Short mmCIF file of C-alpha atoms and ligand atoms in Angstrom, two decimals:
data_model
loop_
_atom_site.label_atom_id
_atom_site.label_comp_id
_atom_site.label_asym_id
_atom_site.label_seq_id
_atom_site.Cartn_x
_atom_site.Cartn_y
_atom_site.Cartn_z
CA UNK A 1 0.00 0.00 0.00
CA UNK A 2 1.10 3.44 -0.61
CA UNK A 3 0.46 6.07 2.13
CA UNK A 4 -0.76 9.41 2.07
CA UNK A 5 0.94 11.93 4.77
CA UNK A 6 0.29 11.46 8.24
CA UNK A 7 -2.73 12.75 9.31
CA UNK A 8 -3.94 16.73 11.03
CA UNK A 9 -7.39 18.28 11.60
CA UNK A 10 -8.11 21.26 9.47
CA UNK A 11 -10.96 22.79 7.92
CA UNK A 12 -11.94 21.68 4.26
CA UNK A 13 -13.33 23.10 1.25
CA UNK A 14 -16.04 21.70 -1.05
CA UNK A 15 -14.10 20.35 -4.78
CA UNK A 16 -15.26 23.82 -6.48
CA UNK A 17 -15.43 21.98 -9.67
CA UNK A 18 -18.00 19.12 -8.69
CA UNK A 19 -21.49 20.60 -9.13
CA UNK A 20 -23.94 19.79 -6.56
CA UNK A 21 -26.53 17.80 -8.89
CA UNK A 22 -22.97 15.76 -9.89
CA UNK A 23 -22.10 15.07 -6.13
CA UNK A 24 -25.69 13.85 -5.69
CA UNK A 25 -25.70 11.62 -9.04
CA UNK A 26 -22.37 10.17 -7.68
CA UNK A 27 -21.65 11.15 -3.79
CA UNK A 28 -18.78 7.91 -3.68
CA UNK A 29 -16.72 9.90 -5.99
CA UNK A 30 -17.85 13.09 -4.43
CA UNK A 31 -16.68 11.86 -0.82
CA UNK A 32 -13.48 10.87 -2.08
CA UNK A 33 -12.38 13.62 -4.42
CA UNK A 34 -13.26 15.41 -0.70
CA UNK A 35 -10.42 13.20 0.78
CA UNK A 36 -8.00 13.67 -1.42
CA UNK A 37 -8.21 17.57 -1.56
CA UNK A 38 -8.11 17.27 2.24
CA UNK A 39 -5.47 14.81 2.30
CA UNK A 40 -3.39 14.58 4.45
CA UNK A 41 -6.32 16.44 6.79
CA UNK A 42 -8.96 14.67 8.03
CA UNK A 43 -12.79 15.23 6.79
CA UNK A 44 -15.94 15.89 9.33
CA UNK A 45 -18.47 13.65 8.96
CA UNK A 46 -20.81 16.03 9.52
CA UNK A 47 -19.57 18.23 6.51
CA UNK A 48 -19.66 15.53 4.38
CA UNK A 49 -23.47 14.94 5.55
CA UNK A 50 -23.94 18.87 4.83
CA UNK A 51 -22.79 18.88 2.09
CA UNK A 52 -24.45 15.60 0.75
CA UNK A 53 -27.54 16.00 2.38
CA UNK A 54 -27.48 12.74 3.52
CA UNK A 55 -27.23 10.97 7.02
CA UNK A 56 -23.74 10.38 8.54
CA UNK A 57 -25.32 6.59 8.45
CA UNK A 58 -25.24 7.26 4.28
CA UNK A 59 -22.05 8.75 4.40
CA UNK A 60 -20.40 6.04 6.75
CA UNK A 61 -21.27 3.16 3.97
CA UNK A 62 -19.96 5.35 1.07
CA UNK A 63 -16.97 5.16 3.18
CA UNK A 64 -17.26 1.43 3.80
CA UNK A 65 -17.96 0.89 -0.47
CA UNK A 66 -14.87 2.91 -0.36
CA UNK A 67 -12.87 0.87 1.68
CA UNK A 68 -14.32 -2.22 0.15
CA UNK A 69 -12.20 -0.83 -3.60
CA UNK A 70 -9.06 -1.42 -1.80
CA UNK A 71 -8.82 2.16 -0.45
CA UNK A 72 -7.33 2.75 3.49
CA UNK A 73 -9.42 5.49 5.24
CA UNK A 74 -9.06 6.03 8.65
CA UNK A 75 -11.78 7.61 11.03
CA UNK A 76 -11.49 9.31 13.82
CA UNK A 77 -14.80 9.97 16.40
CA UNK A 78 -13.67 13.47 16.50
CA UNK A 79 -11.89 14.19 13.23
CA UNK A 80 -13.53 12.84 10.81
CA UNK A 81 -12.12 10.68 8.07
CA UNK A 82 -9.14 10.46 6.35
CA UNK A 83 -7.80 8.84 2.93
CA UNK A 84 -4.61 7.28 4.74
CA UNK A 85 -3.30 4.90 2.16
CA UNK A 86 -4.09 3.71 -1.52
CA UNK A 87 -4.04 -0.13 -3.08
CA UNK A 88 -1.20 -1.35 -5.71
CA UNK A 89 -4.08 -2.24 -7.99
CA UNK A 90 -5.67 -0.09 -10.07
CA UNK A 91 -8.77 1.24 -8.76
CA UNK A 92 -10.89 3.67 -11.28
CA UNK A 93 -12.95 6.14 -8.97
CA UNK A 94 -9.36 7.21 -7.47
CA UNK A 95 -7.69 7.44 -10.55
CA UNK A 96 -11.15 9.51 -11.40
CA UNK A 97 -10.48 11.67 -8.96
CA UNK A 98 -6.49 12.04 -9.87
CA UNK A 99 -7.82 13.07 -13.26
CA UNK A 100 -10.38 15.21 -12.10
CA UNK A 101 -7.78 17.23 -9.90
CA UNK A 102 -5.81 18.01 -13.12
CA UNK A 103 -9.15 18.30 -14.72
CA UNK A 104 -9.72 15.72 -16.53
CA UNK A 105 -8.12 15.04 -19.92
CA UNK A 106 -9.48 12.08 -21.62
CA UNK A 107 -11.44 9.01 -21.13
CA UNK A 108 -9.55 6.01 -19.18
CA UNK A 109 -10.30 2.08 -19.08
CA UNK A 110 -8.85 0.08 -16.53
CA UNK A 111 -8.00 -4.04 -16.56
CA UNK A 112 -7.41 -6.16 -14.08
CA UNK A 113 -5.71 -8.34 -16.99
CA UNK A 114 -5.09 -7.97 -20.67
CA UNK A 115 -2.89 -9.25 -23.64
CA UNK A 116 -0.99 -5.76 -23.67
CA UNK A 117 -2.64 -2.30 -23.47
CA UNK A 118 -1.09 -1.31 -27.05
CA UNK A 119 -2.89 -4.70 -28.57
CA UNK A 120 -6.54 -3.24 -26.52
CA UNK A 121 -5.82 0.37 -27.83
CA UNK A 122 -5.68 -0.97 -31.48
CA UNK A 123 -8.90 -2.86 -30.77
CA UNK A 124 -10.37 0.15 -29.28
CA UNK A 125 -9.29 2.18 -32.27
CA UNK A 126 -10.84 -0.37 -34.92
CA UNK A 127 -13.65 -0.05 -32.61
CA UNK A 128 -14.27 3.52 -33.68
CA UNK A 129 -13.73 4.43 -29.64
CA UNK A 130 -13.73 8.58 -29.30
CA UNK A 131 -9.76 9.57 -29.24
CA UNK A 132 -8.21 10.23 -27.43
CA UNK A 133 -8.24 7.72 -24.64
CA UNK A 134 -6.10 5.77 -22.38
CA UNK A 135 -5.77 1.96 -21.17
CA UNK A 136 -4.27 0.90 -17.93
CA UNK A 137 -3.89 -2.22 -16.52
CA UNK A 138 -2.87 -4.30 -13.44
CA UNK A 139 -1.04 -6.51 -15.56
CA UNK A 140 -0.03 -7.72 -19.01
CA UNK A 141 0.19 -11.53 -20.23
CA UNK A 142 1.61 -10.78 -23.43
CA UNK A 143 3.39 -7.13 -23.14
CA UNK A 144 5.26 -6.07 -25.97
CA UNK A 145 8.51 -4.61 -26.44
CA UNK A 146 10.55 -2.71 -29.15
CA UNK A 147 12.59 -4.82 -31.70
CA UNK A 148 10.37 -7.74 -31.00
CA UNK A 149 11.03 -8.32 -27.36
CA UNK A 150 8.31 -8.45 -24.65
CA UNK A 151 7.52 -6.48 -21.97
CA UNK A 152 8.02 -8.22 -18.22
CA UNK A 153 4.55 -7.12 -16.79
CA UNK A 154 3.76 -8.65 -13.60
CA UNK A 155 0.40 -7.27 -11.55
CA UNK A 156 1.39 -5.56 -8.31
CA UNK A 157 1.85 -2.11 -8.35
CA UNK A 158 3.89 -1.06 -12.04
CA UNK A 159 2.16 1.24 -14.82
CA UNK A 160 1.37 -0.40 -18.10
CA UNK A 161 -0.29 2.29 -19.91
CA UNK A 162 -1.05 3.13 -23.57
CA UNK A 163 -3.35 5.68 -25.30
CA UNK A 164 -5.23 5.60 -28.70
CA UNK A 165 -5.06 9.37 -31.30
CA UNK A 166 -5.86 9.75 -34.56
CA UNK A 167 -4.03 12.31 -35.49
CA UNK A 168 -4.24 12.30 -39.75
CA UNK A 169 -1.43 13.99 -40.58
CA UNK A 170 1.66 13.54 -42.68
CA UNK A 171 4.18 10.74 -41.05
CA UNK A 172 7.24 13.36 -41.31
CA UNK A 173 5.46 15.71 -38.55
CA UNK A 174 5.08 12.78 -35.96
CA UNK A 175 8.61 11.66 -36.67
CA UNK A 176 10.73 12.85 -33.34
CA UNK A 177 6.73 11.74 -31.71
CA UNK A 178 8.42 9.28 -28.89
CA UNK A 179 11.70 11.08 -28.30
CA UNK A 180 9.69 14.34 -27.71
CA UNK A 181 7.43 12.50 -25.21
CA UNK A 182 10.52 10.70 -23.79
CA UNK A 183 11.93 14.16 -23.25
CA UNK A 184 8.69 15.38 -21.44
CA UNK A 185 7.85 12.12 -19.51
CA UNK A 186 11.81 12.33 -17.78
CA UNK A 187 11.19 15.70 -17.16
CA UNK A 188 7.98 14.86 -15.54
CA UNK A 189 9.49 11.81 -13.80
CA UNK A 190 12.34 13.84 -12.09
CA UNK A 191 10.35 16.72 -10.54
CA UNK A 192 7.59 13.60 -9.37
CA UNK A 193 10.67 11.79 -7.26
CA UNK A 194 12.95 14.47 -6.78
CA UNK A 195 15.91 13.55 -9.07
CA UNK A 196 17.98 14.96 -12.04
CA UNK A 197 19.42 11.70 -12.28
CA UNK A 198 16.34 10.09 -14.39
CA UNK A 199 17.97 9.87 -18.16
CA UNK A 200 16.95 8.17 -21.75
CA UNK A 201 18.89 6.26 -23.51
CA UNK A 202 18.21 7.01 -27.04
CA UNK A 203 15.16 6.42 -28.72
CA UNK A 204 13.01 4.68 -25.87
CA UNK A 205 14.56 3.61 -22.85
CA UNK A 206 13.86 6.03 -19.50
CA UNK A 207 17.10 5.04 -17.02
CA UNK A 208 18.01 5.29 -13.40
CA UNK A 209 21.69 4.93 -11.81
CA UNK A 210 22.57 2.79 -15.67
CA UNK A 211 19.37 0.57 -14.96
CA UNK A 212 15.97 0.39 -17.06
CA UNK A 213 13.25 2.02 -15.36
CA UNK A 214 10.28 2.38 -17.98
CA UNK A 215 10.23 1.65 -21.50
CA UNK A 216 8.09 3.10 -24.58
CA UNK A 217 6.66 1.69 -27.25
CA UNK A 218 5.29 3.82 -30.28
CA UNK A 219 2.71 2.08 -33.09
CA UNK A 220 1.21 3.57 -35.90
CA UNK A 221 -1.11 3.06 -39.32
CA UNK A 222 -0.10 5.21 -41.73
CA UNK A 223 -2.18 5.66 -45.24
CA UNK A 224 -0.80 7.37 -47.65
CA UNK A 225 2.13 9.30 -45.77
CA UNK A 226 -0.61 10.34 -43.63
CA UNK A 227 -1.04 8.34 -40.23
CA UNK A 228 -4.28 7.53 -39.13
CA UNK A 229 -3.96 5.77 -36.03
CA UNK A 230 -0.78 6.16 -33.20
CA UNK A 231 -1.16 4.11 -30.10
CA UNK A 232 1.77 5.38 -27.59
CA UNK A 233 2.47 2.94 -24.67
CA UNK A 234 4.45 3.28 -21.34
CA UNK A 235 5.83 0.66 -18.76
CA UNK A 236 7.34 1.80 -15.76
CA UNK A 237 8.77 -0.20 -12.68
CA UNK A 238 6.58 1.74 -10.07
CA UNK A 239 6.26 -0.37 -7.12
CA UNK A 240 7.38 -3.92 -7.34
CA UNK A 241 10.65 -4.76 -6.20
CA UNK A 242 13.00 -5.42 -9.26
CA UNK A 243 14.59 -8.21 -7.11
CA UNK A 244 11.42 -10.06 -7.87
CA UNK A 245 12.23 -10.12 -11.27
CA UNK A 246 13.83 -13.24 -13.75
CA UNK A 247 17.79 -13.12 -12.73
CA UNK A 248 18.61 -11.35 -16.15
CA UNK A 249 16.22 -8.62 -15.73
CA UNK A 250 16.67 -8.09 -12.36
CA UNK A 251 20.35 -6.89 -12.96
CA UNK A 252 18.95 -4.06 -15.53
CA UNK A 253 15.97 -2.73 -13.72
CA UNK A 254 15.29 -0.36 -11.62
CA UNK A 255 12.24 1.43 -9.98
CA UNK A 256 10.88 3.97 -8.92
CA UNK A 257 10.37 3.03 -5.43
CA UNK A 258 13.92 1.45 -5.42
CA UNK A 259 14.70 5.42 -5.80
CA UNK A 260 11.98 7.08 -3.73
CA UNK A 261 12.85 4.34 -0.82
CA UNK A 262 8.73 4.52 -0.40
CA UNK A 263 5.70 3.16 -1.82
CA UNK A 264 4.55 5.68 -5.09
CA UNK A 265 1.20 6.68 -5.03
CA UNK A 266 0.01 4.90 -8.40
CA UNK A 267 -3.04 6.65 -9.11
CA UNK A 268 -1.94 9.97 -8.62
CA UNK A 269 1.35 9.23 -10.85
CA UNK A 270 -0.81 7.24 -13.91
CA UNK A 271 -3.29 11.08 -13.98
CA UNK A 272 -0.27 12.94 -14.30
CA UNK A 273 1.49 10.89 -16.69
CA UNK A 274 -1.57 10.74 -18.70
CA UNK A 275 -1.77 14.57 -19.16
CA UNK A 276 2.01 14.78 -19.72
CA UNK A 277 1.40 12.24 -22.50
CA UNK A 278 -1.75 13.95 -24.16
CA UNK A 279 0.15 17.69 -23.84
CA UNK A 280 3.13 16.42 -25.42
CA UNK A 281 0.81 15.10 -27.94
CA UNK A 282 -0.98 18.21 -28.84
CA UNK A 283 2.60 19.79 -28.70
CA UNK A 284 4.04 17.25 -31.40
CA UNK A 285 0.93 17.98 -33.88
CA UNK A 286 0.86 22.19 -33.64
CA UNK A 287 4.77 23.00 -32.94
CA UNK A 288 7.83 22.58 -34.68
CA UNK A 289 9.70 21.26 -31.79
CA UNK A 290 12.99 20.56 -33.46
CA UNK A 291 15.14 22.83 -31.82
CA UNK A 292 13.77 22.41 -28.41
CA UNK A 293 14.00 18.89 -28.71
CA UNK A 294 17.74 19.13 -29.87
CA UNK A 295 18.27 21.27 -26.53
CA UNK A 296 16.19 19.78 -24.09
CA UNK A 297 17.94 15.82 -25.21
CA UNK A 298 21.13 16.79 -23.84
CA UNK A 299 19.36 17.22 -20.37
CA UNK A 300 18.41 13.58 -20.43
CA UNK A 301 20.91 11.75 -22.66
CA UNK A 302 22.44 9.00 -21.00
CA UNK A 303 24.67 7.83 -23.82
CA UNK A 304 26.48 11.27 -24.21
CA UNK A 305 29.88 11.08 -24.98
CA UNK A 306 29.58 7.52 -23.92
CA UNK A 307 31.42 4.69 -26.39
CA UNK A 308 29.00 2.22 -27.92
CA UNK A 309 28.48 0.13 -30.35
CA UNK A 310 25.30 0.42 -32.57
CA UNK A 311 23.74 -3.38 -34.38
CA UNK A 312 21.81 -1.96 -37.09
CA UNK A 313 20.34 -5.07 -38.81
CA UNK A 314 23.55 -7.08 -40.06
CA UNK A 315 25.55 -3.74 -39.81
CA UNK A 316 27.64 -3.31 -36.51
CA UNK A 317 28.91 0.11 -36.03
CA UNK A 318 31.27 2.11 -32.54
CA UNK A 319 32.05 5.16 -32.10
CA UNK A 320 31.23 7.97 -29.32
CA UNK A 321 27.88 8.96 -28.56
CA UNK A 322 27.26 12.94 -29.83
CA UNK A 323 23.63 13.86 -29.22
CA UNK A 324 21.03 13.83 -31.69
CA UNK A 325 20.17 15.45 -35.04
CA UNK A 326 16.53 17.66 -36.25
CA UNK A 327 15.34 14.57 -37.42
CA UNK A 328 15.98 12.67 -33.83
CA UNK A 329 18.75 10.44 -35.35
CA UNK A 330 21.39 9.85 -33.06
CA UNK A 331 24.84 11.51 -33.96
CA UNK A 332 27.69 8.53 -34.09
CA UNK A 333 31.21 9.96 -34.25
CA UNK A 334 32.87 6.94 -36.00
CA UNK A 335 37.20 6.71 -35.01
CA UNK A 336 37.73 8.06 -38.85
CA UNK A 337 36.35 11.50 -37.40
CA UNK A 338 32.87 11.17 -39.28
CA UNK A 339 29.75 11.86 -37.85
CA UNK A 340 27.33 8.76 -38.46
CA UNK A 341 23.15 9.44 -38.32
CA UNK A 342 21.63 6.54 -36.87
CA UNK A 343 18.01 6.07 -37.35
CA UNK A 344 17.26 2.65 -35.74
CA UNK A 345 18.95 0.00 -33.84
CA UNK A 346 20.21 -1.65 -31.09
CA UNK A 347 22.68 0.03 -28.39
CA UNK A 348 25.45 -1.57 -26.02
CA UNK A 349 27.51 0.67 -24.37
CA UNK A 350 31.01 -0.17 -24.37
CA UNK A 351 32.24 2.47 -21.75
C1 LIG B 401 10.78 -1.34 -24.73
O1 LIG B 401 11.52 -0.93 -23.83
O2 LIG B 401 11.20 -2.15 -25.56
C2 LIG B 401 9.37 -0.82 -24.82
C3 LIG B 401 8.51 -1.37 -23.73
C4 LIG B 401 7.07 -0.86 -23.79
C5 LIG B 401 6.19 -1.53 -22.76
C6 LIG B 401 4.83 -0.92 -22.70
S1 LIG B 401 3.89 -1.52 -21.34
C7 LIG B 401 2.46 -0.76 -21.96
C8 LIG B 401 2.47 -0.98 -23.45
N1 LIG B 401 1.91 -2.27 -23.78
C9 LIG B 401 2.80 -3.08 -24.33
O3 LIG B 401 2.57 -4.25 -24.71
N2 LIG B 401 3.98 -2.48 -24.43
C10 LIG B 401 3.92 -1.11 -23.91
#
């Protein structure tokens, strides 16, 4: 479980966005979203009653249903209640009410279980589902990786997240699409935990201390130059210790709680990354973000000035690490002095 700050009495405010005919449609939600802006304060029963018009016998088994969807709330004869802790598993009215507090951004489906959230995005998307959207879930059986590989996905507490667009327009405008969110989602990542030390190593992998933390994975239809449909997923090691992981992974991986030394609060990190996601989005399909993206890479890149060696299908190619080009190609300076553009392949770093 991850907890919410130890808790204080204080007087709370009514969500200003919830309308009163929406608190009384839906006064679970309503009680919670009151928890969480109150957090880590405790709630009166009694306001809650108020402002619900309902008994504090109605209001104590909205808590209960609450409590009963995995979420720890703690009540106090005097204080009131509080939202103390949160469950591993994904639990939709909290993540509601993560959205809502960033107002919310798009529609969200949760599973317990799936294939792999990019494989239920694509169904979703043949499925004429409104764009965009995001899928979450618990756990993947079959979660897919880049060149092939899979995705280790265990249920427990990581984020395996992917959302649907449709963006129709040409391929060339999308084509720095997953570096650019890369870019944003470290940036995001580091202010969340605290650390400058969250890199990517070029195109896809997010990194911690030389160790894997998250991973994306970028599919698209494309028609005619133009693409139609982009489904952008997202794996990060949240919350499940890495040392539960097969030997060979185990050695790569980190996590974020390996960093943060504390359980992350899943539901609160999945909203945020969402809106990240569908900003950076809306960024990559009005801007020209060349030049920032240029600039902002050398924040984040873990392979600068480091020697590797690049397998680009039968091709095997070393040299030093130099950044990356307008078109997101990563700069190779090969021993002869040139400067190589890579546009796809496989990295081992040598030193
Ligand atoms: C990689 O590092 O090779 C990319 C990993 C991408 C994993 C995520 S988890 C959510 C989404 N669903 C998948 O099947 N893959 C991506």
């Amino acid at each position: 479980m991850a907890k919410y700050p130890a808790g204080k009495r204080k007087k709370v405010e009514t969500p200003e966005i919830v309308s009163r005919s929406k608190a009384e449609k839906d006064p679970s939600s309503y009680v919670l979203r009151m928890l969480l802006n109150a957090s880590p304060y405790y709630v009166s029963g009694s306001v809650l009653a108020q402002k619900l018009k309902m008994s504090r016998v109605g209001i104590w088994s909205r808590i209960d249903k609450l409590r009963k969807a995995g979420l720890t709330i703690e009540a106090s004869q005097n204080l009131g209640y509080r939202l103390a802790g949160e469950p591993n598993q994904l639990n939709l009215p909290l993540l509601n009410a993560w959205m809502k507090e960033n107002r919310k951004v798009c529609d969200v489906f949760i599973h317990n279980e799936v294939d792999s959230t990019n494989s239920e995005v694509e169904r979703l998307l043949a499925n004429n589902t409104k764009t965009p959207f995001a899928v979450l879930s618990n756990e993947q059986k079959r979660g897919r990786g880049r060149l092939g590989r899979s995705w280790h996905s265990p249920k427990g507490g990581n984020i395996y997240l992917s959302l649907g667009f449709r963006p129709n327009i040409q391929a060339i405008r999308l084509r720095n699409f997953t570096l650019w969110q890369g870019l944003n989602i470290c940036r995001f990542l580091r202010q969340f935990i605290g650390t400058e030390k969250i890199m990517i190593k070029w195109p896809n992998d997010i990194y911690f201390d030389g160790k894997k933390l998250a991973g994306m994975l970028t599919e698209a239809s494309i028609d005619c130059e133009s693409i139609r449909t982009l489904i952008f997923g997202i794996g990060i090691n949240v919350n499940i210790p890495t040392q539960h992981y097969p030997k060979n992974l185990a050695k790569h991986s980190n996590s974020l709680q390996n960093i943060n030394a504390e359980q992350i609060r899943i539901h609160e990190l999945a909203a945020k990354l969402i809106k990240i996601i569908l900003l950076s989005y809306k960024d990559c399909v009005s801007k020209n973000l060349e030049e920032e993206l240029v600039n902002g890479w050398t924040e984040v890149d873990e392979l600068s000035g480091k020697k590797i060696k690049v397998k680009c299908g039968k091709e095997n190619f070393q040299g030093k690490a130099s950044g990356i080009d307008n078109d997101g190609n990563l700069l190779l300076k090969l021993r002869n002095g040139r400067m190589k553009k890579v546009h796809s392949g496989e990295i081992e770093v040598l030193a």
